[in-house]
Short mmCIF file of C-alpha atoms in Angstrom, two decimals:
data_model
loop_
_atom_site.label_atom_id
_atom_site.label_comp_id
_atom_site.label_asym_id
_atom_site.label_seq_id
_atom_site.Cartn_x
_atom_site.Cartn_y
_atom_site.Cartn_z
CA UNK J 92 -6.19 -17.95 1.56
CA UNK J 93 -7.44 -14.36 1.54
CA UNK J 94 -10.57 -15.41 3.46
CA UNK J 95 -8.53 -16.85 6.35
CA UNK J 96 -6.21 -13.82 6.31
CA UNK J 97 -3.04 -15.54 5.15
CA UNK J 98 -2.84 -13.44 2.01
CA UNK J 99 -4.06 -10.04 0.86
CA UNK J 100 -5.32 -10.19 -2.73
CA UNK J 101 -5.24 -6.95 -4.73
CA UNK J 102 -7.58 -6.75 -7.72
CA UNK J 103 -8.03 -4.23 -10.52
CA UNK J 104 -10.87 -1.84 -9.86
CA UNK J 105 -13.69 -3.48 -11.86
CA UNK J 106 -17.44 -3.89 -11.98
CA UNK J 107 -19.79 -6.66 -13.06
CA UNK J 108 -18.38 -9.93 -14.42
CA UNK J 109 -14.86 -8.46 -14.39
CA UNK J 110 -14.89 -8.78 -10.59
CA UNK J 111 -14.32 -12.52 -11.08
CA UNK J 112 -10.84 -12.03 -12.55
CA UNK J 113 -7.76 -13.28 -10.76
CA UNK J 114 -5.92 -10.88 -8.43
CA UNK J 115 -3.23 -8.67 -9.93
CA UNK J 116 -1.06 -8.89 -6.79
CA UNK J 117 -0.97 -11.29 -3.85
CA UNK J 118 0.76 -10.33 -0.61
CA UNK J 119 1.24 -12.33 2.55
CA UNK J 120 -0.93 -10.81 5.27
CA UNK J 121 1.87 -10.90 7.83
CA UNK J 122 5.36 -9.88 6.75
CA UNK J 123 6.89 -12.33 9.25
CA UNK J 124 5.55 -15.22 7.16
CA UNK J 125 7.97 -14.23 4.40
CA UNK J 126 10.92 -15.18 6.57
CA UNK J 127 9.33 -18.53 7.35
CA UNK J 128 8.83 -19.36 3.67
CA UNK J 129 12.01 -17.86 2.14
CA UNK J 130 14.31 -16.65 4.89
CA UNK J 131 17.27 -15.80 2.64
CA UNK J 132 15.36 -14.43 -0.34
CA UNK J 133 12.99 -11.87 1.16
CA UNK J 134 12.59 -8.76 -1.00
CA UNK J 135 12.67 -5.47 0.88
CA UNK J 136 10.24 -3.98 -1.65
CA UNK J 137 7.80 -6.81 -1.08
CA UNK J 138 8.04 -6.30 2.69
CA UNK J 139 7.22 -2.61 2.27
CA UNK J 140 4.24 -3.27 0.01
CA UNK J 141 2.94 -6.11 2.20
CA UNK J 142 3.17 -3.90 5.28
CA UNK J 143 1.30 -1.09 3.52
CA UNK J 144 -1.40 -3.48 2.28
CA UNK J 145 -1.78 -4.95 5.78
CA UNK J 146 -2.04 -1.60 7.55
CA UNK J 147 -4.07 0.38 5.04
CA UNK J 148 -6.20 -2.53 3.81
CA UNK J 149 -7.56 -3.14 7.30
CA UNK J 150 -10.18 -0.39 6.99
CA UNK J 151 -9.85 0.66 3.35
CA UNK J 152 -10.44 -0.86 -0.08
CA UNK J 153 -7.20 -1.55 -1.96
CA UNK J 154 -7.04 -2.00 -5.71
CA UNK J 155 -4.36 -2.40 -8.34
CA UNK J 156 -3.75 0.58 -10.62
CA UNK J 157 -1.28 0.70 -13.49
CA UNK J 158 1.90 2.74 -12.98
CA UNK J 159 1.55 2.82 -9.17
CA UNK J 160 1.42 0.25 -6.41
CA UNK J 161 -2.01 0.85 -4.87
CA UNK J 162 -5.29 2.67 -5.36
CA UNK J 163 -6.99 3.27 -1.99
CA UNK J 164 -10.77 3.68 -1.80
CA UNK J 165 -10.87 4.40 -5.53
CA UNK J 166 -9.34 7.84 -4.99
CA UNK J 167 -5.77 7.85 -3.63
CA UNK J 168 -2.76 6.52 -5.58
CA UNK J 169 0.27 5.30 -3.63
CA UNK J 170 3.76 4.33 -4.69
CA UNK J 171 5.84 2.50 -2.09
CA UNK J 172 9.64 2.55 -2.02
CA UNK J 173 12.90 3.40 -0.30
CA UNK J 174 14.22 6.84 0.57
CA UNK J 175 15.33 7.51 -3.01
CA UNK J 176 11.97 6.63 -4.58
CA UNK J 177 10.85 9.44 -6.87
CA UNK J 178 7.33 10.64 -7.63
CA UNK J 179 7.76 10.52 -11.42
CA UNK J 180 5.28 7.64 -11.74
CA UNK J 181 2.69 9.82 -10.04
CA UNK J 182 3.08 12.89 -12.27
CA UNK J 183 -0.28 14.26 -13.32
CA UNK J 184 -2.26 12.16 -10.85
CA UNK J 185 -4.32 13.96 -8.23
CA UNK J 186 -4.35 12.58 -4.70
CA UNK J 187 -1.12 10.66 -5.18
CA UNK J 188 1.57 9.99 -2.60
CA UNK J 189 4.93 8.28 -2.23
CA UNK J 190 5.39 6.23 0.94
CA UNK J 191 9.09 5.92 1.68
CA UNK J 192 11.05 3.62 3.93
CA UNK J 193 14.25 4.82 5.60
CA UNK J 194 13.01 8.39 6.15
CA UNK J 195 11.68 9.84 9.39
CA UNK J 196 9.85 12.96 8.23
CA UNK J 197 7.95 13.42 5.01
CA UNK J 198 6.69 16.48 3.19
CA UNK J 199 4.58 17.33 0.16
CA UNK J 200 3.76 14.04 -1.59
CA UNK J 201 6.37 12.07 0.37
CA UNK J 202 5.48 10.37 3.65
CA UNK J 203 7.30 7.95 5.92
CA UNK J 204 6.17 4.34 6.09
CA UNK J 205 6.48 4.63 9.88
CA UNK J 206 3.26 6.64 10.16
CA UNK J 207 1.06 4.30 8.13
CA UNK J 208 -1.73 3.00 10.34
CA UNK J 209 -1.23 5.53 13.15
CA UNK J 210 -3.96 8.04 14.04
CA UNK J 211 -3.18 11.71 13.52
CA UNK J 212 -4.94 14.92 14.42
CA UNK J 213 -4.93 16.54 10.99
CA UNK J 214 -4.12 15.22 7.53
CA UNK J 215 -5.25 15.51 3.94
CA UNK J 216 -6.61 11.94 3.57
CA UNK J 217 -8.96 11.00 6.37
CA UNK J 218 -10.51 12.38 9.53
CA UNK J 219 -10.09 9.05 11.40
CA UNK J 220 -6.51 7.99 10.79
CA UNK J 221 -3.42 8.51 8.66
CA UNK J 222 -4.61 5.36 6.98
#
């Protein structure tokens, strides 16, 4: 289903024969499909992570990494959560960020989910876009 863009499969970062392992996480490509399949049981956390995977995974490589939600392009660790999400899972990790829902302005390691996928003039991750 990943090939026809119904799901986004997230694998551990591997090489060789280990690339053939099953995905660690599977997200629906479009968050609206969640309401079609389970309208009363949609997890807000899953919506946030699916949205991030959809927006960032469009032009970047996403992998699973232990203790955080995503590893982007083998370099950047992201934890996705609500406004009270802490960065304690990211302690000691370089290039790590918390993407929060329900906030408008981020600072330091914390960024709003609203800016994911939008181009910006200057940022610490990429010259082309915010992600």
